[in-house]
Amino acid sequence: MRTQNATAYRFLAPYLLIFSIFWVWPIISSFLISFQATRTVPWRFAPTFNWGRLIGDPAFFNALENTLLILVIQVPVMISLAIVMAVLLNSPLLKARGLYRFAFFAPVVVGEVAYSAVFRLMFNLDFGIVNKLLNSVGLPKIDWFSNVTPAMAVIMIAVTWRWAGYNAIILLAGLQSIPDDVYEAATLDRVSKVKQFFYITLPLLKPVIVFCAVLSIIGTMQLFTEPFLITERGGPGGGTETLGLLLYRQGFRSLNFGYASAIAYTMAGLAIAITLVQLWLTRDPK
Amino acid sequence: MAAVTLSNVVKRFGVYEVVHGASIDVRDGEFVVFVGPSGCGKSTLLRMIAGLEDISGGEIAIGGKVVNDVEPADRGIAMVFQSYALYPHMTVEQNLSFGLRMNGNPKADTDRRVGRAAEILRITELMQRRPKQLSGGQRQRVAIGRAIVREPQVFLFDEPLSNLDAELRVQMRVEISRLHKELGVTMIYVTHDQTEAMTLADRIVVLNAGHIEQIGAPLDLYDDPANRFVAGFVGSPKMNFMAAKVVGIESGAATVELANHRGARLRKPLSQAPPAVGSDVVLGIRPEHFFDAGRGDCDISVKADVAEHLGSVSYVYADAGDEELIIEREASRQRASGDHITVSIKAERSLLFDTSGGRIR
């Protein structure tokens, strides 16, 4: 058995070596870097330098607030929308189901840069289709990218557009695993379709909903592309800057790797904490 | 309580007709079992009675009222599903009371009905458990309990015991029988297991490929099957069928010769006009209707292949030309493999069929 294990590890060695160098080591290294002052040459060990700055940095709290705001509004809206989409996709009345399934999933396949560019165009003040539509129903134009609230809304709309279908497909798999005869039993019990949804579908779908929510929370905590490309580096005036963007700005624009590492670990810690709280809140009763 | 009447009921899925005009009269308080092989349409028929499948043609009446277009919940029926169909996230008590609670039934009445069902099925101590914490038999009890709390006029069972092991199946069979006596309501039960059908039913409906082959009391089907299909389906182990030819006709009787047993002839009295001399027929004999050599009307000799010793009886699987026969013998611990044994058959304990499967009486 020992010889067999040794052989297996020899086969695994190339992968483990590369994995350690490019994956495990950066994780450890960035943790160590977060305790160093990296704006001096050479770097020096200063345990409270970055973490102390983090606690009192208004830019960090601005990014944290923006990220949490997106998380609190966008994730529930997107998951609710995904549930509705999944239920519609699961309906026996739906024709051309495959086409809809593809259409809902397609945004995930579209390149991030391409879709961001399209969203910028769509919400353009003078030529964008959104403002044209608003005008056509008698509403005034909105300057989407010069004010914080509309800019934030554009980011939330874009992220929702991109990921709702993806979550709907995961939820659809969950819906299809609920046996038909449970609904038939409820029909015989004279339980209306609406009550069946709230009292049977939602509780039985809960593990899948939680899974989607956890994935979305982790994704939103790392949100970068949309504020970087759609609202031009977290504009206007940092109003849509997220933690991911702040990390990028500190690490790769200011080359302050120590502070960027501290931000990265804060993001990971927050994602884990929020996920744990959520798992605890939605746990099955004993 | 209510009678259930099916008049010329047809079911089509697209262009495929799966039930071809079924007519059945289930009397008030009767226990009727639909039995047949997989795909014979028995579950579809039950689901049409429940209202879970549309009716493509014909009429279904419950308690004298045509229910073709009546919602499932308004038909006065309750159904027990093969997979139990319990709500996995609810406790037993919530499972039992769910339908009543959703319809705003007064709490006192709901509690009374749930309590009564739990008592009847002896599941009172399980009320706070969830389905996954129950054994198969307990889940089935809860499923039946959910039907009881509806206080239906008709109970429908769709293969309720097929997910249980053999011992539990026997136990639940007795319980369902007891329940029928206790509640006295009409019950329609679907199964592919002819033993369940024989032991539970007041009357059995034998279905094959969407047609009703015969309706009758269990022993009537056993003693006097309408055709070869029913003869083969009812009884375990199944009836033996032996190729034969009519070699002589006398007044009220035909003499047949068994094709795989040279010279073995049997004179079979008939009440109908016998088939012509020279026509091929099939002789049906149940495993338990072989007698010791010389005790019947005609002896045959066969080579025993395998013997199954069940304790009280033994089943000998014997080779006779291109036919395999199953012969029930008194318990014997002797090895039978390869032995030649001689058994006797009696005309009165045999059935005659034509080659298309119809009975010749």
mmCIF file of C-alpha atoms in Angstrom, chain B:
data_model
loop_
_atom_site.group_PDB
_atom_site.id
_atom_site.type_symbol
_atom_site.label_atom_id
_atom_site.label_comp_id
_atom_site.label_asym_id
_atom_site.label_seq_id
_atom_site.Cartn_x
_atom_site.Cartn_y
_atom_site.Cartn_z
ATOM 1 C CA MET B 1 -68.937 6.061 0.656
ATOM 2 C CA ALA B 2 -69.625 5.924 -3.035
ATOM 3 C CA ALA B 3 -69.767 3.674 -6.052
ATOM 4 C CA VAL B 4 -67.374 4.334 -8.925
ATOM 5 C CA THR B 5 -68.513 3.720 -12.475
ATOM 6 C CA LEU B 6 -66.266 3.751 -15.496
ATOM 7 C CA SER B 7 -68.115 3.716 -18.820
ATOM 8 C CA ASN B 8 -66.103 3.048 -21.939
ATOM 9 C CA VAL B 9 -63.143 5.090 -20.656
ATOM 10 C CA VAL B 10 -60.423 5.805 -23.208
ATOM 11 C CA LYS B 11 -56.989 7.365 -22.665
ATOM 12 C CA ARG B 12 -54.766 8.609 -25.445
ATOM 13 C CA PHE B 13 -51.276 10.097 -25.135
ATOM 14 C CA GLY B 14 -50.934 11.895 -28.477
ATOM 15 C CA VAL B 15 -51.745 9.289 -31.106
ATOM 16 C CA TYR B 16 -51.165 6.351 -28.774
ATOM 17 C CA GLU B 17 -54.236 4.881 -27.160
ATOM 18 C CA VAL B 18 -53.260 3.241 -23.886
ATOM 19 C CA VAL B 19 -56.698 2.458 -22.413
ATOM 20 C CA HIS B 20 -59.203 1.172 -24.939
ATOM 21 C CA GLY B 21 -62.716 1.668 -23.596
ATOM 22 C CA ALA B 22 -62.685 0.344 -20.029
ATOM 23 C CA SER B 23 -66.027 -0.227 -18.294
ATOM 24 C CA ILE B 24 -66.003 -1.141 -14.618
ATOM 25 C CA ASP B 25 -68.656 -0.904 -11.941
ATOM 26 C CA VAL B 26 -67.111 -0.579 -8.461
ATOM 27 C CA ARG B 27 -69.817 -1.028 -5.849
ATOM 28 C CA ASP B 28 -70.173 1.105 -2.752
ATOM 29 C CA GLY B 29 -67.769 -0.125 -0.047
ATOM 30 C CA GLU B 30 -66.124 -2.657 -2.331
ATOM 31 C CA PHE B 31 -62.368 -3.376 -2.475
ATOM 32 C CA VAL B 32 -61.419 -3.646 -6.129
ATOM 33 C CA VAL B 33 -57.904 -4.380 -7.323
ATOM 34 C CA PHE B 34 -56.622 -3.478 -10.794
ATOM 35 C CA VAL B 35 -53.915 -5.946 -11.672
ATOM 36 C CA GLY B 36 -51.796 -6.472 -14.741
ATOM 37 C CA PRO B 37 -48.247 -6.371 -16.051
ATOM 38 C CA SER B 38 -46.241 -3.136 -16.352
ATOM 39 C CA GLY B 39 -47.652 -0.794 -18.978
ATOM 40 C CA CYS B 40 -51.119 -2.384 -19.030
ATOM 41 C CA GLY B 41 -52.784 0.944 -18.180
ATOM 42 C CA LYS B 42 -53.839 0.185 -14.603
ATOM 43 C CA SER B 43 -52.121 3.207 -13.030
ATOM 44 C CA THR B 44 -53.367 5.461 -15.836
ATOM 45 C CA LEU B 45 -56.905 4.270 -15.140
ATOM 46 C CA LEU B 46 -56.492 5.028 -11.428
ATOM 47 C CA ARG B 47 -55.026 8.471 -12.172
ATOM 48 C CA MET B 48 -58.003 9.204 -14.422
ATOM 49 C CA ILE B 49 -60.353 8.356 -11.552
ATOM 50 C CA ALA B 50 -58.290 10.684 -9.327
ATOM 51 C CA GLY B 51 -58.410 13.450 -11.940
ATOM 52 C CA LEU B 52 -54.626 13.595 -12.316
ATOM 53 C CA GLU B 53 -54.950 12.521 -15.967
ATOM 54 C CA ASP B 54 -57.503 13.854 -18.427
ATOM 55 C CA ILE B 55 -60.033 11.431 -19.856
ATOM 56 C CA SER B 56 -59.805 11.157 -23.659
ATOM 57 C CA GLY B 57 -63.173 9.446 -24.005
ATOM 58 C CA GLY B 58 -65.981 7.858 -22.015
ATOM 59 C CA GLU B 59 -67.277 8.789 -18.586
ATOM 60 C CA ILE B 60 -66.282 8.374 -14.962
ATOM 61 C CA ALA B 61 -68.881 8.759 -12.221
ATOM 62 C CA ILE B 62 -68.256 8.814 -8.475
ATOM 63 C CA GLY B 63 -71.280 8.492 -6.215
ATOM 64 C CA GLY B 64 -73.559 8.794 -9.240
ATOM 65 C CA LYS B 65 -72.057 12.124 -10.355
ATOM 66 C CA VAL B 66 -70.059 12.359 -13.566
ATOM 67 C CA VAL B 67 -66.640 13.754 -12.634
ATOM 68 C CA ASN B 68 -64.910 14.028 -16.021
ATOM 69 C CA ASP B 69 -64.500 17.787 -15.616
ATOM 70 C CA VAL B 70 -64.441 17.966 -11.810
ATOM 71 C CA GLU B 71 -61.207 19.096 -10.111
ATOM 72 C CA PRO B 72 -59.272 16.281 -8.361
ATOM 73 C CA ALA B 73 -59.852 17.846 -4.931
ATOM 74 C CA ASP B 74 -63.615 17.931 -5.491
ATOM 75 C CA ARG B 75 -64.051 14.281 -6.435
ATOM 76 C CA GLY B 76 -64.242 12.994 -2.869
ATOM 77 C CA ILE B 77 -61.221 10.757 -3.343
ATOM 78 C CA ALA B 78 -57.889 10.381 -1.593
ATOM 79 C CA MET B 79 -54.859 8.752 -3.119
ATOM 80 C CA VAL B 80 -51.889 6.887 -1.701
ATOM 81 C CA PHE B 81 -48.875 7.058 -4.016
ATOM 82 C CA GLN B 82 -46.276 4.399 -4.729
ATOM 83 C CA SER B 83 -43.467 6.724 -3.619
ATOM 84 C CA TYR B 84 -45.550 7.922 -0.612
ATOM 85 C CA ALA B 85 -45.286 11.545 -1.896
ATOM 86 C CA LEU B 86 -44.826 12.879 1.638
ATOM 87 C CA TYR B 87 -43.744 16.491 2.069
ATOM 88 C CA PRO B 88 -40.106 15.925 3.131
ATOM 89 C CA HIS B 89 -39.726 19.240 4.982
ATOM 90 C CA MET B 90 -42.768 18.725 7.219
ATOM 91 C CA THR B 91 -43.232 16.591 10.314
ATOM 92 C CA VAL B 92 -45.667 13.687 10.258
ATOM 93 C CA GLU B 93 -48.271 15.842 11.975
ATOM 94 C CA GLN B 94 -47.798 18.660 9.445
ATOM 95 C CA ASN B 95 -47.974 16.154 6.590
ATOM 96 C CA LEU B 96 -51.303 14.851 7.873
ATOM 97 C CA SER B 97 -52.814 18.258 8.524
ATOM 98 C CA PHE B 98 -51.350 20.209 5.562
ATOM 99 C CA GLY B 99 -54.357 19.950 3.246
ATOM 100 C CA LEU B 100 -56.836 20.820 5.984
ATOM 101 C CA ARG B 101 -54.757 23.774 7.240
ATOM 102 C CA MET B 102 -54.332 25.178 3.715
ATOM 103 C CA ASN B 103 -58.093 25.125 3.263
ATOM 104 C CA GLY B 104 -58.862 26.914 6.510
ATOM 105 C CA ASN B 105 -60.431 23.919 8.223
ATOM 106 C CA PRO B 106 -61.165 24.701 11.907
ATOM 107 C CA LYS B 107 -58.218 23.720 14.090
ATOM 108 C CA ALA B 108 -60.282 21.587 16.457
ATOM 109 C CA ASP B 109 -61.643 19.515 13.572
ATOM 110 C CA THR B 110 -58.180 19.214 12.004
ATOM 111 C CA ASP B 111 -56.734 17.995 15.316
ATOM 112 C CA ARG B 112 -59.578 15.505 15.714
ATOM 113 C CA ARG B 113 -59.110 14.069 12.218
ATOM 114 C CA VAL B 114 -55.307 13.904 12.510
ATOM 115 C CA GLY B 115 -55.566 12.290 15.950
ATOM 116 C CA ARG B 116 -58.033 9.699 14.683
ATOM 117 C CA ALA B 117 -55.879 8.829 11.646
ATOM 118 C CA ALA B 118 -52.781 8.542 13.838
ATOM 119 C CA GLU B 119 -54.650 6.253 16.189
ATOM 120 C CA ILE B 120 -56.013 4.026 13.449
ATOM 121 C CA LEU B 121 -52.544 3.648 11.951
ATOM 122 C CA ARG B 122 -50.696 3.545 15.296
ATOM 123 C CA ILE B 123 -48.326 6.404 14.414
ATOM 124 C CA THR B 124 -49.133 8.683 17.356
ATOM 125 C CA GLU B 125 -45.571 8.495 18.704
ATOM 126 C CA LEU B 126 -44.097 9.467 15.317
ATOM 127 C CA MET B 127 -45.957 12.762 14.951
ATOM 128 C CA GLN B 128 -42.953 15.061 15.416
ATOM 129 C CA ARG B 129 -40.618 13.140 13.114
ATOM 130 C CA ARG B 130 -39.825 14.008 9.525
ATOM 131 C CA PRO B 131 -40.236 11.508 6.669
ATOM 132 C CA LYS B 132 -36.498 10.837 6.401
ATOM 133 C CA GLN B 133 -36.500 9.720 10.035
ATOM 134 C CA LEU B 134 -39.106 7.026 9.301
ATOM 135 C CA SER B 135 -38.798 3.488 7.953
ATOM 136 C CA GLY B 136 -40.492 2.511 4.682
ATOM 137 C CA GLY B 137 -43.453 0.953 6.482
ATOM 138 C CA GLN B 138 -43.908 4.002 8.721
ATOM 139 C CA ARG B 139 -43.800 6.324 5.705
ATOM 140 C CA GLN B 140 -46.459 4.256 4.019
ATOM 141 C CA ARG B 141 -48.613 4.511 7.143
ATOM 142 C CA VAL B 142 -48.253 8.303 7.113
ATOM 143 C CA ALA B 143 -49.208 8.355 3.425
ATOM 144 C CA ILE B 144 -52.326 6.325 4.215
ATOM 145 C CA GLY B 145 -52.992 8.594 7.211
ATOM 146 C CA ARG B 146 -52.907 11.636 4.939
ATOM 147 C CA ALA B 147 -55.601 9.958 2.857
ATOM 148 C CA ILE B 148 -57.693 9.103 5.938
ATOM 149 C CA VAL B 149 -57.782 12.691 7.270
ATOM 150 C CA ARG B 150 -59.494 13.773 4.062
ATOM 151 C CA GLU B 151 -62.379 11.469 5.020
ATOM 152 C CA PRO B 152 -62.865 10.537 1.366
ATOM 153 C CA GLN B 153 -65.642 8.560 -0.230
ATOM 154 C CA VAL B 154 -63.144 6.540 -2.229
ATOM 155 C CA PHE B 155 -59.542 5.533 -1.460
ATOM 156 C CA LEU B 156 -57.185 5.067 -4.378
ATOM 157 C CA PHE B 157 -53.940 3.127 -3.881
ATOM 158 C CA ASP B 158 -51.268 3.203 -6.581
ATOM 159 C CA GLU B 159 -48.923 0.252 -5.949
ATOM 160 C CA PRO B 160 -48.497 1.350 -2.328
ATOM 161 C CA LEU B 161 -46.453 -1.643 -1.197
ATOM 162 C CA SER B 162 -44.002 -2.060 -4.052
ATOM 163 C CA ASN B 163 -41.200 -0.153 -2.291
ATOM 164 C CA LEU B 164 -41.372 -2.324 0.827
ATOM 165 C CA ASP B 165 -39.491 -5.530 1.587
ATOM 166 C CA ALA B 166 -41.330 -8.867 1.441
ATOM 167 C CA GLU B 167 -42.038 -9.171 5.167
ATOM 168 C CA LEU B 168 -43.297 -5.618 5.553
ATOM 169 C CA ARG B 169 -45.419 -6.006 2.448
ATOM 170 C CA VAL B 170 -47.305 -8.925 4.030
ATOM 171 C CA GLN B 171 -47.747 -6.918 7.238
ATOM 172 C CA MET B 172 -49.029 -3.805 5.428
ATOM 173 C CA ARG B 173 -51.322 -5.950 3.281
ATOM 174 C CA VAL B 174 -53.031 -7.180 6.418
ATOM 175 C CA GLU B 175 -53.225 -3.598 7.731
ATOM 176 C CA ILE B 176 -54.848 -2.302 4.544
ATOM 177 C CA SER B 177 -57.337 -5.158 4.696
ATOM 178 C CA ARG B 178 -58.089 -4.268 8.340
ATOM 179 C CA LEU B 179 -58.440 -0.606 7.377
ATOM 180 C CA HIS B 180 -60.998 -1.470 4.723
ATOM 181 C CA LYS B 181 -63.075 -3.402 7.243
ATOM 182 C CA GLU B 182 -62.751 -0.610 9.808
ATOM 183 C CA LEU B 183 -63.606 2.287 7.487
ATOM 184 C CA GLY B 184 -65.934 0.392 5.174
ATOM 185 C CA VAL B 185 -65.241 2.772 2.267
ATOM 186 C CA THR B 186 -64.769 2.001 -1.390
ATOM 187 C CA MET B 187 -61.148 1.222 -2.198
ATOM 188 C CA ILE B 188 -59.492 0.875 -5.576
ATOM 189 C CA TYR B 189 -56.024 -0.594 -5.482
ATOM 190 C CA VAL B 190 -53.500 -0.936 -8.285
ATOM 191 C CA THR B 191 -50.772 -3.561 -8.218
ATOM 192 C CA HIS B 192 -48.758 -5.770 -10.530
ATOM 193 C CA ASP B 193 -48.474 -8.378 -7.781
ATOM 194 C CA GLN B 194 -51.173 -10.986 -8.213
ATOM 195 C CA THR B 195 -50.673 -12.244 -4.628
ATOM 196 C CA GLU B 196 -51.643 -8.785 -3.322
ATOM 197 C CA ALA B 197 -54.635 -8.799 -5.644
ATOM 198 C CA MET B 198 -55.775 -12.257 -4.563
ATOM 199 C CA THR B 199 -55.445 -11.552 -0.849
ATOM 200 C CA LEU B 200 -56.955 -8.058 -0.726
ATOM 201 C CA ALA B 201 -59.667 -7.869 -3.339
ATOM 202 C CA ASP B 202 -63.386 -8.406 -3.224
ATOM 203 C CA ARG B 203 -63.102 -8.318 -6.985
ATOM 204 C CA ILE B 204 -60.121 -8.193 -9.316
ATOM 205 C CA VAL B 205 -59.936 -6.393 -12.652
ATOM 206 C CA VAL B 206 -57.270 -8.013 -14.838
ATOM 207 C CA LEU B 207 -55.840 -5.607 -17.405
ATOM 208 C CA ASN B 208 -53.577 -6.305 -20.338
ATOM 209 C CA ALA B 209 -52.327 -3.768 -22.897
ATOM 210 C CA GLY B 210 -55.135 -1.330 -22.078
ATOM 211 C CA HIS B 211 -57.916 -3.933 -22.296
ATOM 212 C CA ILE B 212 -59.900 -5.451 -19.455
ATOM 213 C CA GLU B 213 -59.384 -9.199 -19.722
ATOM 214 C CA GLN B 214 -61.702 -10.251 -16.895
ATOM 215 C CA ILE B 215 -63.450 -8.921 -13.801
ATOM 216 C CA GLY B 216 -64.299 -11.270 -10.987
ATOM 217 C CA ALA B 217 -63.799 -12.512 -7.444
ATOM 218 C CA PRO B 218 -60.236 -13.788 -6.804
ATOM 219 C CA LEU B 219 -61.125 -17.477 -6.673
ATOM 220 C CA ASP B 220 -63.399 -17.176 -9.704
ATOM 221 C CA LEU B 221 -60.451 -15.875 -11.696
ATOM 222 C CA TYR B 222 -58.286 -18.667 -10.344
ATOM 223 C CA ASP B 223 -60.786 -21.453 -10.999
ATOM 224 C CA ASP B 224 -62.468 -20.166 -14.095
ATOM 225 C CA PRO B 225 -60.230 -17.756 -16.054
ATOM 226 C CA ALA B 226 -61.748 -16.278 -19.213
ATOM 227 C CA ASN B 227 -58.637 -16.742 -21.290
ATOM 228 C CA ARG B 228 -55.043 -17.868 -21.335
ATOM 229 C CA PHE B 229 -53.721 -14.444 -20.218
ATOM 230 C CA VAL B 230 -55.796 -14.441 -17.033
ATOM 231 C CA ALA B 231 -55.004 -18.115 -16.419
ATOM 232 C CA GLY B 232 -51.287 -17.351 -16.675
ATOM 233 C CA PHE B 233 -51.400 -14.136 -14.651
ATOM 234 C CA VAL B 234 -53.462 -15.341 -11.697
ATOM 235 C CA GLY B 235 -51.793 -17.972 -9.529
ATOM 236 C CA SER B 236 -48.234 -18.379 -8.336
ATOM 237 C CA PRO B 237 -46.221 -20.139 -9.652
ATOM 238 C CA LYS B 238 -47.991 -19.549 -12.911
ATOM 239 C CA MET B 239 -50.066 -22.096 -14.817
ATOM 240 C CA ASN B 240 -48.287 -24.550 -17.152
ATOM 241 C CA PHE B 241 -49.312 -24.487 -20.779
ATOM 242 C CA MET B 242 -48.795 -27.632 -22.848
ATOM 243 C CA ALA B 243 -49.205 -27.863 -26.603
ATOM 244 C CA ALA B 244 -51.822 -30.448 -27.632
ATOM 245 C CA LYS B 245 -53.913 -31.569 -30.586
ATOM 246 C CA VAL B 246 -57.538 -32.682 -30.746
ATOM 247 C CA VAL B 247 -57.493 -36.313 -31.870
ATOM 248 C CA GLY B 248 -61.101 -37.312 -31.276
ATOM 249 C CA ILE B 249 -64.547 -35.924 -30.542
ATOM 250 C CA GLU B 250 -67.328 -37.765 -28.791
ATOM 251 C CA SER B 251 -70.572 -36.513 -27.415
ATOM 252 C CA GLY B 252 -69.697 -33.595 -25.141
ATOM 253 C CA ALA B 253 -65.988 -34.313 -24.912
ATOM 254 C CA ALA B 254 -62.762 -33.893 -26.856
ATOM 255 C CA THR B 255 -59.770 -36.191 -26.634
ATOM 256 C CA VAL B 256 -56.482 -34.317 -26.841
ATOM 257 C CA GLU B 257 -52.977 -35.651 -27.265
ATOM 258 C CA LEU B 258 -50.084 -33.785 -25.674
ATOM 259 C CA ALA B 259 -47.561 -32.791 -28.335
ATOM 260 C CA ASN B 260 -44.474 -33.279 -26.168
ATOM 261 C CA HIS B 261 -45.602 -36.468 -24.453
ATOM 262 C CA ARG B 262 -46.035 -39.174 -27.073
ATOM 263 C CA GLY B 263 -49.204 -41.145 -26.551
ATOM 264 C CA ALA B 264 -50.404 -39.134 -23.551
ATOM 265 C CA ARG B 265 -54.098 -38.589 -24.173
ATOM 266 C CA LEU B 266 -56.716 -36.884 -22.059
ATOM 267 C CA ARG B 267 -60.481 -36.959 -22.507
ATOM 268 C CA LYS B 268 -61.775 -33.519 -21.641
ATOM 269 C CA PRO B 269 -65.546 -33.050 -21.216
ATOM 270 C CA LEU B 270 -66.737 -29.780 -22.792
ATOM 271 C CA SER B 271 -69.953 -27.797 -22.484
ATOM 272 C CA GLN B 272 -69.473 -25.923 -25.747
ATOM 273 C CA ALA B 273 -69.046 -27.268 -29.253
ATOM 274 C CA PRO B 274 -65.600 -28.889 -29.342
ATOM 275 C CA PRO B 275 -62.963 -27.796 -31.865
ATOM 276 C CA ALA B 276 -62.472 -29.853 -35.002
ATOM 277 C CA VAL B 277 -60.359 -32.988 -34.957
ATOM 278 C CA GLY B 278 -56.776 -32.124 -35.877
ATOM 279 C CA SER B 279 -56.872 -28.570 -34.502
ATOM 280 C CA ASP B 280 -54.064 -27.370 -32.236
ATOM 281 C CA VAL B 281 -55.044 -26.472 -28.697
ATOM 282 C CA VAL B 282 -53.244 -25.626 -25.420
ATOM 283 C CA LEU B 283 -53.816 -27.524 -22.198
ATOM 284 C CA GLY B 284 -53.386 -25.472 -19.017
ATOM 285 C CA ILE B 285 -52.527 -27.153 -15.731
ATOM 286 C CA ARG B 286 -51.611 -25.401 -12.505
ATOM 287 C CA PRO B 287 -48.443 -26.612 -10.723
ATOM 288 C CA GLU B 288 -50.542 -27.806 -7.776
ATOM 289 C CA HIS B 289 -52.769 -29.940 -10.035
ATOM 290 C CA PHE B 290 -50.238 -32.624 -10.865
ATOM 291 C CA PHE B 291 -50.919 -35.866 -9.011
ATOM 292 C CA ASP B 292 -48.914 -39.004 -8.234
ATOM 293 C CA ALA B 293 -48.577 -41.433 -11.127
ATOM 294 C CA GLY B 294 -51.718 -43.469 -11.745
ATOM 295 C CA ARG B 295 -53.976 -41.166 -9.692
ATOM 296 C CA GLY B 296 -55.187 -39.044 -12.601
ATOM 297 C CA ASP B 297 -56.554 -39.566 -16.074
ATOM 298 C CA CYS B 298 -53.237 -39.517 -17.905
ATOM 299 C CA ASP B 299 -49.603 -39.996 -16.844
ATOM 300 C CA ILE B 300 -46.654 -38.065 -18.219
ATOM 301 C CA SER B 301 -42.952 -38.525 -17.585
ATOM 302 C CA VAL B 302 -40.592 -35.557 -17.381
ATOM 303 C CA LYS B 303 -36.928 -34.894 -16.554
ATOM 304 C CA ALA B 304 -36.495 -32.712 -13.473
ATOM 305 C CA ASP B 305 -34.000 -29.880 -13.976
ATOM 306 C CA VAL B 306 -34.088 -27.961 -10.730
ATOM 307 C CA ALA B 307 -36.023 -28.403 -7.499
ATOM 308 C CA GLU B 308 -36.869 -25.576 -5.117
ATOM 309 C CA HIS B 309 -37.587 -26.809 -1.613
ATOM 310 C CA LEU B 310 -39.764 -24.314 0.240
ATOM 311 C CA GLY B 311 -40.331 -26.466 3.309
ATOM 312 C CA SER B 312 -44.045 -27.153 3.033
ATOM 313 C CA VAL B 313 -43.867 -27.919 -0.699
ATOM 314 C CA SER B 314 -41.250 -28.327 -3.408
ATOM 315 C CA TYR B 315 -41.396 -26.942 -6.928
ATOM 316 C CA VAL B 316 -39.819 -29.103 -9.578
ATOM 317 C CA TYR B 317 -38.823 -27.330 -12.800
ATOM 318 C CA ALA B 318 -38.989 -30.018 -15.450
ATOM 319 C CA ASP B 319 -38.036 -30.180 -19.081
ATOM 320 C CA ALA B 320 -40.575 -31.657 -21.486
ATOM 321 C CA GLY B 321 -39.540 -31.182 -25.086
ATOM 322 C CA ASP B 322 -39.495 -27.457 -25.743
ATOM 323 C CA GLU B 323 -41.766 -26.755 -22.779
ATOM 324 C CA GLU B 324 -40.765 -26.100 -19.198
ATOM 325 C CA LEU B 325 -43.197 -27.346 -16.587
ATOM 326 C CA ILE B 326 -43.433 -26.336 -12.941
ATOM 327 C CA ILE B 327 -44.755 -29.145 -10.780
ATOM 328 C CA GLU B 328 -45.673 -28.785 -7.147
ATOM 329 C CA ARG B 329 -44.810 -31.817 -5.057
ATOM 330 C CA GLU B 330 -45.110 -32.584 -1.402
ATOM 331 C CA ALA B 331 -42.012 -31.477 0.511
ATOM 332 C CA SER B 332 -39.099 -33.629 -0.473
ATOM 333 C CA ARG B 333 -35.488 -33.183 0.502
ATOM 334 C CA GLN B 334 -34.271 -35.492 -2.223
ATOM 335 C CA ARG B 335 -32.219 -33.990 -4.964
ATOM 336 C CA ALA B 336 -34.404 -34.018 -8.021
ATOM 337 C CA SER B 337 -32.005 -32.692 -10.629
ATOM 338 C CA GLY B 338 -31.723 -35.068 -13.574
ATOM 339 C CA ASP B 339 -34.313 -37.525 -12.194
ATOM 340 C CA HIS B 340 -37.171 -38.693 -14.335
ATOM 341 C CA ILE B 341 -40.460 -38.355 -12.565
ATOM 342 C CA THR B 342 -43.911 -39.474 -13.593
ATOM 343 C CA VAL B 343 -46.931 -37.391 -12.675
ATOM 344 C CA SER B 344 -50.587 -37.640 -13.504
ATOM 345 C CA ILE B 345 -53.081 -35.034 -14.710
ATOM 346 C CA LYS B 346 -56.848 -34.959 -14.323
ATOM 347 C CA ALA B 347 -59.267 -33.678 -16.963
ATOM 348 C CA GLU B 348 -61.345 -31.858 -14.353
ATOM 349 C CA ARG B 349 -58.226 -30.019 -13.112
ATOM 350 C CA SER B 350 -57.147 -28.858 -16.533
ATOM 351 C CA LEU B 351 -58.245 -26.026 -18.811
ATOM 352 C CA LEU B 352 -58.352 -25.978 -22.575
ATOM 353 C CA PHE B 353 -57.465 -22.952 -24.724
ATOM 354 C CA ASP B 354 -57.415 -22.373 -28.452
ATOM 355 C CA THR B 355 -54.179 -21.153 -30.035
ATOM 356 C CA SER B 356 -55.310 -17.513 -29.911
ATOM 357 C CA GLY B 357 -55.653 -17.755 -26.131
ATOM 358 C CA GLY B 358 -59.447 -18.039 -25.890
ATOM 359 C CA ARG B 359 -60.911 -20.515 -23.451
ATOM 360 C CA ILE B 360 -62.624 -23.701 -24.736
ATOM 361 C CA ARG B 361 -65.145 -24.678 -22.096
#
